[in-house]
């Protein structure tokens, strides 16, 4: 890569099968709430306290099993629910993740993995592949983390950084500071991230992580060299 100096990859979605969206949908169904674009936009890539507060705000009347619960208690209930869900739906490598992680170390750039859970989760689920990343950054305290990764952790010009993520909220922050972005939205027929990325005219939206090949990364690098990633939609 001639211009890109750092590639930051979100762990859930691009690398691992995402559990948050299915669990949010199941939670909505359980409580009789509509699963909407607004629900995703206000909960995906947000810190736990914000996501919990938004979910609670959607009730006209708080359900009995949530009355009196603090945000911390609601978070604890969520993680218990998640553990039960994962017994039947274990986390695995996302489609194309293995190919992407084989390619990334050959590019001669710094690699970082990020997400809302702790580093133990990343290392447990990625195994030996976790070692391709020079560090893992937990972004729960500064969601979505784009500015902090670019400016605080690496102190790079934004156009020299590429984010790979499945959430459009992250893309909007990358655009705001001028960082490059490749979207890998979920392929479900009930989610809203792909449509959101298309509506926002994201230059690159991939069906899975294997589509992020060397040719695509060279195209991103060329745009980054001209600081032109967000100037015009890419054909």
C-alpha atoms as a PDB file:
ATOM      1  CA  UNK A   1       0.000   0.000   0.000  1.00  0.00           C
ATOM      2  CA  UNK A   2       1.363   3.415  -0.959  1.00  0.00           C
ATOM      3  CA  UNK A   3      -0.873   5.607   1.203  1.00  0.00           C
ATOM      4  CA  UNK A   4      -2.795   3.466   3.677  1.00  0.00           C
ATOM      5  CA  UNK A   5      -0.851   3.035   6.923  1.00  0.00           C
ATOM      6  CA  UNK A   6      -3.487   1.349   9.098  1.00  0.00           C
ATOM      7  CA  UNK A   7      -6.390  -1.027   8.515  1.00  0.00           C
ATOM      8  CA  UNK A   8      -8.834  -1.325  11.430  1.00  0.00           C
ATOM      9  CA  UNK A   9     -11.222  -4.280  11.336  1.00  0.00           C
ATOM     10  CA  UNK A  10     -14.350  -4.647  13.452  1.00  0.00           C
ATOM     11  CA  UNK A  11     -14.487  -8.085  15.035  1.00  0.00           C
ATOM     12  CA  UNK A  12     -18.239  -8.797  14.950  1.00  0.00           C
ATOM     13  CA  UNK A  13     -19.554  -9.001  11.413  1.00  0.00           C
ATOM     14  CA  UNK A  14     -16.459  -8.838   9.208  1.00  0.00           C
ATOM     15  CA  UNK A  15     -14.520 -11.458  11.203  1.00  0.00           C
ATOM     16  CA  UNK A  16     -17.017 -13.282  13.422  1.00  0.00           C
ATOM     17  CA  UNK A  17     -20.696 -14.063  13.017  1.00  0.00           C
ATOM     18  CA  UNK A  18     -22.548 -11.255  14.743  1.00  0.00           C
ATOM     19  CA  UNK A  19     -24.734 -12.191  17.699  1.00  0.00           C
ATOM     20  CA  UNK A  20     -25.969  -8.713  18.635  1.00  0.00           C
ATOM     21  CA  UNK A  21     -28.401  -8.183  15.752  1.00  0.00           C
ATOM     22  CA  UNK A  22     -30.118 -11.591  16.140  1.00  0.00           C
ATOM     23  CA  UNK A  23     -30.332 -11.090  19.907  1.00  0.00           C
ATOM     24  CA  UNK A  24     -31.796  -7.620  19.469  1.00  0.00           C
ATOM     25  CA  UNK A  25     -34.404  -9.011  17.083  1.00  0.00           C
ATOM     26  CA  UNK A  26     -35.282 -11.800  19.514  1.00  0.00           C
ATOM     27  CA  UNK A  27     -35.531  -9.269  22.356  1.00  0.00           C
ATOM     28  CA  UNK A  28     -37.899  -7.111  20.306  1.00  0.00           C
ATOM     29  CA  UNK A  29     -40.049 -10.139  19.507  1.00  0.00           C
ATOM     30  CA  UNK A  30     -40.110 -11.194  23.156  1.00  0.00           C
ATOM     31  CA  UNK A  31     -41.276  -7.764  24.327  1.00  0.00           C
ATOM     32  CA  UNK A  32     -43.573  -7.043  21.378  1.00  0.00           C
ATOM     33  CA  UNK A  33     -41.477  -4.187  20.008  1.00  0.00           C
ATOM     34  CA  UNK A  34     -41.064  -3.445  16.316  1.00  0.00           C
ATOM     35  CA  UNK A  35     -37.629  -4.221  14.931  1.00  0.00           C
ATOM     36  CA  UNK A  36     -36.901  -1.116  12.900  1.00  0.00           C
ATOM     37  CA  UNK A  37     -34.128   0.843  11.203  1.00  0.00           C
ATOM     38  CA  UNK A  38     -34.270   3.310  14.101  1.00  0.00           C
ATOM     39  CA  UNK A  39     -33.739   0.432  16.527  1.00  0.00           C
ATOM     40  CA  UNK A  40     -30.571  -0.610  14.692  1.00  0.00           C
ATOM     41  CA  UNK A  41     -29.338   2.942  14.189  1.00  0.00           C
ATOM     42  CA  UNK A  42     -29.672   3.774  17.874  1.00  0.00           C
ATOM     43  CA  UNK A  43     -28.214   0.541  19.240  1.00  0.00           C
ATOM     44  CA  UNK A  44     -25.581  -0.774  16.836  1.00  0.00           C
ATOM     45  CA  UNK A  45     -22.027   0.354  17.682  1.00  0.00           C
ATOM     46  CA  UNK A  46     -23.244   2.303  20.709  1.00  0.00           C
ATOM     47  CA  UNK A  47     -21.904   1.827  24.194  1.00  0.00           C
ATOM     48  CA  UNK A  48     -23.848  -0.496  26.445  1.00  0.00           C
ATOM     49  CA  UNK A  49     -25.377   2.241  28.578  1.00  0.00           C
ATOM     50  CA  UNK A  50     -26.664   4.148  25.531  1.00  0.00           C
ATOM     51  CA  UNK A  51     -28.056   1.016  23.907  1.00  0.00           C
ATOM     52  CA  UNK A  52     -29.781  -0.059  27.116  1.00  0.00           C
ATOM     53  CA  UNK A  53     -31.303   3.401  27.634  1.00  0.00           C
ATOM     54  CA  UNK A  54     -32.625   3.508  24.064  1.00  0.00           C
ATOM     55  CA  UNK A  55     -34.162   0.033  24.320  1.00  0.00           C
ATOM     56  CA  UNK A  56     -35.891   0.964  27.586  1.00  0.00           C
ATOM     57  CA  UNK A  57     -37.199   4.187  26.000  1.00  0.00           C
ATOM     58  CA  UNK A  58     -39.147   2.224  23.385  1.00  0.00           C
ATOM     59  CA  UNK A  59     -41.704   0.950  25.874  1.00  0.00           C
ATOM     60  CA  UNK A  60     -44.906   2.879  26.457  1.00  0.00           C
ATOM     61  CA  UNK A  61     -45.017   1.012  29.741  1.00  0.00           C
ATOM     62  CA  UNK A  62     -41.959  -0.739  31.123  1.00  0.00           C
ATOM     63  CA  UNK A  63     -42.537  -4.524  31.383  1.00  0.00           C
ATOM     64  CA  UNK A  64     -42.768  -6.011  34.845  1.00  0.00           C
ATOM     65  CA  UNK A  65     -39.502  -7.930  34.515  1.00  0.00           C
ATOM     66  CA  UNK A  66     -37.636  -4.696  33.713  1.00  0.00           C
ATOM     67  CA  UNK A  67     -39.220  -2.438  36.312  1.00  0.00           C
ATOM     68  CA  UNK A  68     -36.738  -1.241  38.877  1.00  0.00           C
ATOM     69  CA  UNK A  69     -33.772  -2.712  37.031  1.00  0.00           C
ATOM     70  CA  UNK A  70     -30.722  -0.502  36.712  1.00  0.00           C
ATOM     71  CA  UNK A  71     -28.873  -0.208  33.405  1.00  0.00           C
ATOM     72  CA  UNK A  72     -26.169  -2.469  34.830  1.00  0.00           C
ATOM     73  CA  UNK A  73     -28.760  -5.110  35.763  1.00  0.00           C
ATOM     74  CA  UNK A  74     -30.283  -4.922  32.286  1.00  0.00           C
ATOM     75  CA  UNK A  75     -26.837  -5.375  30.765  1.00  0.00           C
ATOM     76  CA  UNK A  76     -26.281  -8.409  32.986  1.00  0.00           C
ATOM     77  CA  UNK A  77     -29.608  -9.868  31.856  1.00  0.00           C
ATOM     78  CA  UNK A  78     -28.596  -9.326  28.244  1.00  0.00           C
ATOM     79  CA  UNK A  79     -25.314 -11.183  28.676  1.00  0.00           C
ATOM     80  CA  UNK A  80     -27.119 -14.078  30.367  1.00  0.00           C
ATOM     81  CA  UNK A  81     -29.549 -14.152  27.441  1.00  0.00           C
ATOM     82  CA  UNK A  82     -26.567 -14.056  25.070  1.00  0.00           C
ATOM     83  CA  UNK A  83     -24.894 -17.005  26.799  1.00  0.00           C
ATOM     84  CA  UNK A  84     -28.028 -19.108  26.391  1.00  0.00           C
ATOM     85  CA  UNK A  85     -28.347 -18.070  22.749  1.00  0.00           C
ATOM     86  CA  UNK A  86     -24.725 -18.992  22.015  1.00  0.00           C
ATOM     87  CA  UNK A  87     -25.217 -22.524  23.346  1.00  0.00           C
ATOM     88  CA  UNK A  88     -27.310 -23.256  20.269  1.00  0.00           C
ATOM     89  CA  UNK A  89     -25.776 -20.637  17.976  1.00  0.00           C
ATOM     90  CA  UNK A  90     -22.032 -20.646  18.680  1.00  0.00           C
ATOM     91  CA  UNK A  91     -19.801 -17.883  17.387  1.00  0.00           C
ATOM     92  CA  UNK A  92     -17.801 -18.883  14.316  1.00  0.00           C
ATOM     93  CA  UNK A  93     -15.684 -17.207  11.672  1.00  0.00           C
ATOM     94  CA  UNK A  94     -17.776 -15.059   9.374  1.00  0.00           C
ATOM     95  CA  UNK A  95     -18.017 -15.878   5.675  1.00  0.00           C
ATOM     96  CA  UNK A  96     -14.799 -14.805   3.986  1.00  0.00           C
ATOM     97  CA  UNK A  97     -13.009 -13.860   7.213  1.00  0.00           C
ATOM     98  CA  UNK A  98     -10.298 -16.482   6.814  1.00  0.00           C
ATOM     99  CA  UNK A  99      -9.407 -15.213   3.329  1.00  0.00           C
ATOM    100  CA  UNK A 100      -9.289 -11.618   4.546  1.00  0.00           C
ATOM    101  CA  UNK A 101      -7.047 -12.464   7.503  1.00  0.00           C
ATOM    102  CA  UNK A 102      -4.680 -14.355   5.196  1.00  0.00           C
ATOM    103  CA  UNK A 103      -4.429 -11.310   2.919  1.00  0.00           C
ATOM    104  CA  UNK A 104      -4.040  -8.507   5.456  1.00  0.00           C
ATOM    105  CA  UNK A 105      -0.538  -9.331   6.790  1.00  0.00           C
ATOM    106  CA  UNK A 106       0.887  -9.151   3.243  1.00  0.00           C
ATOM    107  CA  UNK A 107      -0.044  -5.494   2.796  1.00  0.00           C
ATOM    108  CA  UNK A 108       2.749  -3.921   4.833  1.00  0.00           C
ATOM    109  CA  UNK A 109       0.432  -1.798   6.992  1.00  0.00           C
ATOM    110  CA  UNK A 110      -0.437  -1.750  10.676  1.00  0.00           C
ATOM    111  CA  UNK A 111      -3.446  -3.906  11.566  1.00  0.00           C
ATOM    112  CA  UNK A 112      -5.788  -3.354  14.480  1.00  0.00           C
ATOM    113  CA  UNK A 113      -8.935  -5.187  15.539  1.00  0.00           C
ATOM    114  CA  UNK A 114     -11.672  -3.408  17.502  1.00  0.00           C
ATOM    115  CA  UNK A 115     -15.093  -4.043  19.012  1.00  0.00           C
ATOM    116  CA  UNK A 116     -17.330  -3.518  22.008  1.00  0.00           C
ATOM    117  CA  UNK A 117     -16.316  -6.600  24.006  1.00  0.00           C
ATOM    118  CA  UNK A 118     -13.009  -7.301  25.732  1.00  0.00           C
ATOM    119  CA  UNK A 119      -9.784  -8.631  24.242  1.00  0.00           C
ATOM    120  CA  UNK A 120     -10.276 -12.082  25.766  1.00  0.00           C
ATOM    121  CA  UNK A 121     -13.317 -12.544  23.534  1.00  0.00           C
ATOM    122  CA  UNK A 122     -11.335 -11.592  20.418  1.00  0.00           C
ATOM    123  CA  UNK A 123      -8.407 -13.893  21.221  1.00  0.00           C
ATOM    124  CA  UNK A 124     -10.645 -16.803  22.199  1.00  0.00           C
ATOM    125  CA  UNK A 125     -12.753 -16.632  19.054  1.00  0.00           C
ATOM    126  CA  UNK A 126     -10.038 -15.779  16.507  1.00  0.00           C
ATOM    127  CA  UNK A 127      -7.451 -18.141  17.962  1.00  0.00           C
ATOM    128  CA  UNK A 128      -4.048 -17.948  16.277  1.00  0.00           C
ATOM    129  CA  UNK A 129      -5.445 -15.514  13.683  1.00  0.00           C
ATOM    130  CA  UNK A 130      -5.647 -12.875  16.429  1.00  0.00           C
ATOM    131  CA  UNK A 131      -1.865 -12.553  16.200  1.00  0.00           C
ATOM    132  CA  UNK A 132      -2.038 -10.784  12.832  1.00  0.00           C
ATOM    133  CA  UNK A 133      -3.289  -7.701  14.693  1.00  0.00           C
ATOM    134  CA  UNK A 134      -0.813  -5.598  16.613  1.00  0.00           C
ATOM    135  CA  UNK A 135      -3.497  -4.789  19.161  1.00  0.00           C
ATOM    136  CA  UNK A 136      -7.175  -5.056  20.008  1.00  0.00           C
ATOM    137  CA  UNK A 137      -9.035  -1.891  21.025  1.00  0.00           C
ATOM    138  CA  UNK A 138     -12.233  -2.159  23.052  1.00  0.00           C
ATOM    139  CA  UNK A 139     -14.411   0.746  21.919  1.00  0.00           C
ATOM    140  CA  UNK A 140     -17.290   0.420  24.390  1.00  0.00           C
ATOM    141  CA  UNK A 141     -16.261   3.602  26.234  1.00  0.00           C
ATOM    142  CA  UNK A 142     -15.895   5.722  23.079  1.00  0.00           C
ATOM    143  CA  UNK A 143     -18.272   4.437  20.432  1.00  0.00           C
ATOM    144  CA  UNK A 144     -17.979   4.088  17.564  1.00  0.00           C
ATOM    145  CA  UNK A 145     -14.252   4.668  18.090  1.00  0.00           C
ATOM    146  CA  UNK A 146     -13.261   5.911  14.645  1.00  0.00           C
ATOM    147  CA  UNK A 147     -11.832   9.245  15.750  1.00  0.00           C
ATOM    148  CA  UNK A 148     -10.157   7.794  18.816  1.00  0.00           C
ATOM    149  CA  UNK A 149      -8.403   5.034  16.846  1.00  0.00           C
ATOM    150  CA  UNK A 150      -7.185   7.470  14.180  1.00  0.00           C
ATOM    151  CA  UNK A 151      -6.303  10.469  16.328  1.00  0.00           C
ATOM    152  CA  UNK A 152      -5.529   9.153  19.803  1.00  0.00           C
ATOM    153  CA  UNK A 153      -4.149   5.661  19.303  1.00  0.00           C
ATOM    154  CA  UNK A 154      -2.278   6.100  16.012  1.00  0.00           C
ATOM    155  CA  UNK A 155      -2.080   9.852  15.375  1.00  0.00           C
ATOM    156  CA  UNK A 156      -2.385   9.416  11.618  1.00  0.00           C
ATOM    157  CA  UNK A 157      -3.968  11.597   8.933  1.00  0.00           C
ATOM    158  CA  UNK A 158      -7.479  10.161   8.586  1.00  0.00           C
ATOM    159  CA  UNK A 159      -7.180   9.415   4.861  1.00  0.00           C
ATOM    160  CA  UNK A 160      -4.348   6.974   5.652  1.00  0.00           C
ATOM    161  CA  UNK A 161      -6.690   4.752   7.695  1.00  0.00           C
ATOM    162  CA  UNK A 162      -9.192   2.186   6.396  1.00  0.00           C
ATOM    163  CA  UNK A 163     -12.049   0.860   8.529  1.00  0.00           C
ATOM    164  CA  UNK A 164     -13.819  -2.405   7.712  1.00  0.00           C
ATOM    165  CA  UNK A 165     -17.156  -2.670   9.517  1.00  0.00           C
ATOM    166  CA  UNK A 166     -20.719  -3.932   9.159  1.00  0.00           C
ATOM    167  CA  UNK A 167     -22.458  -0.867  10.646  1.00  0.00           C
ATOM    168  CA  UNK A 168     -23.398   2.300   8.771  1.00  0.00           C
ATOM    169  CA  UNK A 169     -23.087   4.438  11.931  1.00  0.00           C
ATOM    170  CA  UNK A 170     -19.350   3.716  11.828  1.00  0.00           C
ATOM    171  CA  UNK A 171     -19.245   4.684   8.150  1.00  0.00           C
ATOM    172  CA  UNK A 172     -20.804   8.077   8.893  1.00  0.00           C
ATOM    173  CA  UNK A 173     -18.059   8.803  11.422  1.00  0.00           C
ATOM    174  CA  UNK A 174     -15.360   7.656   9.009  1.00  0.00           C
ATOM    175  CA  UNK A 175     -16.794  10.024   6.402  1.00  0.00           C
ATOM    176  CA  UNK A 176     -16.892  12.911   8.886  1.00  0.00           C
ATOM    177  CA  UNK A 177     -13.163  12.716   9.578  1.00  0.00           C
ATOM    178  CA  UNK A 178     -12.114  11.578   6.090  1.00  0.00           C
ATOM    179  CA  UNK A 179     -11.087   7.992   6.880  1.00  0.00           C
ATOM    180  CA  UNK A 180     -11.638   5.277   4.272  1.00  0.00           C
ATOM    181  CA  UNK A 181     -14.347   2.665   4.825  1.00  0.00           C
ATOM    182  CA  UNK A 182     -15.459  -0.679   3.398  1.00  0.00           C
ATOM    183  CA  UNK A 183     -18.882  -1.925   4.459  1.00  0.00           C
ATOM    184  CA  UNK A 184     -19.614  -5.604   5.051  1.00  0.00           C
ATOM    185  CA  UNK A 185     -23.289  -5.471   6.129  1.00  0.00           C
ATOM    186  CA  UNK A 186     -25.162  -8.557   7.296  1.00  0.00           C
ATOM    187  CA  UNK A 187     -26.873 -10.572   4.585  1.00  0.00           C
ATOM    188  CA  UNK A 188     -30.098 -11.141   6.532  1.00  0.00           C
ATOM    189  CA  UNK A 189     -33.406 -10.286   4.876  1.00  0.00           C
ATOM    190  CA  UNK A 190     -34.576  -8.405   7.973  1.00  0.00           C
ATOM    191  CA  UNK A 191     -31.649  -6.062   8.727  1.00  0.00           C
ATOM    192  CA  UNK A 192     -31.267  -2.455   7.634  1.00  0.00           C
ATOM    193  CA  UNK A 193     -27.525  -1.864   7.412  1.00  0.00           C
ATOM    194  CA  UNK A 194     -27.046  -2.648   3.718  1.00  0.00           C
ATOM    195  CA  UNK A 195     -29.879  -0.352   2.700  1.00  0.00           C
ATOM    196  CA  UNK A 196     -28.481   2.356   4.948  1.00  0.00           C
ATOM    197  CA  UNK A 197     -25.061   2.043   3.322  1.00  0.00           C
ATOM    198  CA  UNK A 198     -26.576   2.122  -0.146  1.00  0.00           C
ATOM    199  CA  UNK A 199     -28.675   5.176   0.705  1.00  0.00           C
ATOM    200  CA  UNK A 200     -25.526   6.892   1.986  1.00  0.00           C
ATOM    201  CA  UNK A 201     -23.716   6.137  -1.300  1.00  0.00           C
ATOM    202  CA  UNK A 202     -20.879   4.246   0.327  1.00  0.00           C
ATOM    203  CA  UNK A 203     -18.194   3.648  -2.297  1.00  0.00           C
ATOM    204  CA  UNK A 204     -17.576   0.005  -1.384  1.00  0.00           C
ATOM    205  CA  UNK A 205     -20.125  -2.441   0.038  1.00  0.00           C
ATOM    206  CA  UNK A 206     -19.140  -6.130   0.097  1.00  0.00           C
ATOM    207  CA  UNK A 207     -21.305  -9.214   0.436  1.00  0.00           C
ATOM    208  CA  UNK A 208     -18.704 -10.836   2.693  1.00  0.00           C
ATOM    209  CA  UNK A 209     -15.119 -10.306   3.784  1.00  0.00           C
ATOM    210  CA  UNK A 210     -13.639 -12.474   1.007  1.00  0.00           C
ATOM    211  CA  UNK A 211     -14.715  -9.780  -1.476  1.00  0.00           C
ATOM    212  CA  UNK A 212     -12.143  -7.463   0.098  1.00  0.00           C
ATOM    213  CA  UNK A 213      -9.341  -8.639  -2.147  1.00  0.00           C
ATOM    214  CA  UNK A 214      -6.059  -7.069  -3.198  1.00  0.00           C
ATOM    215  CA  UNK A 215      -7.580  -5.321  -6.212  1.00  0.00           C
ATOM    216  CA  UNK A 216     -10.227  -3.644  -4.045  1.00  0.00           C
ATOM    217  CA  UNK A 217      -7.670  -2.570  -1.472  1.00  0.00           C
ATOM    218  CA  UNK A 218      -5.479  -1.100  -4.206  1.00  0.00           C
ATOM    219  CA  UNK A 219      -8.469   0.920  -5.436  1.00  0.00           C
ATOM    220  CA  UNK A 220      -8.997   2.230  -1.893  1.00  0.00           C
ATOM    221  CA  UNK A 221      -5.287   3.028  -1.630  1.00  0.00           C
ATOM    222  CA  UNK A 222      -5.403   4.985  -4.897  1.00  0.00           C
ATOM    223  CA  UNK A 223      -8.344   7.053  -3.686  1.00  0.00           C
ATOM    224  CA  UNK A 224      -6.594   7.605  -0.354  1.00  0.00           C
ATOM    225  CA  UNK A 225      -3.498   8.879  -2.189  1.00  0.00           C
ATOM    226  CA  UNK A 226      -5.644  11.606  -3.743  1.00  0.00           C
ATOM    227  CA  UNK A 227      -7.557  12.164  -0.494  1.00  0.00           C
ATOM    228  CA  UNK A 228     -10.610  11.548  -2.655  1.00  0.00           C
ATOM    229  CA  UNK A 229     -12.289   8.537  -1.047  1.00  0.00           C
ATOM    230  CA  UNK A 230     -15.544  10.356  -0.274  1.00  0.00           C
ATOM    231  CA  UNK A 231     -15.596  12.890  -3.109  1.00  0.00           C
ATOM    232  CA  UNK A 232     -17.627  10.936  -5.654  1.00  0.00           C
ATOM    233  CA  UNK A 233     -19.483   7.612  -5.660  1.00  0.00           C
ATOM    234  CA  UNK A 234     -17.268   4.882  -7.141  1.00  0.00           C
ATOM    235  CA  UNK A 235     -18.641   3.008 -10.145  1.00  0.00           C
END
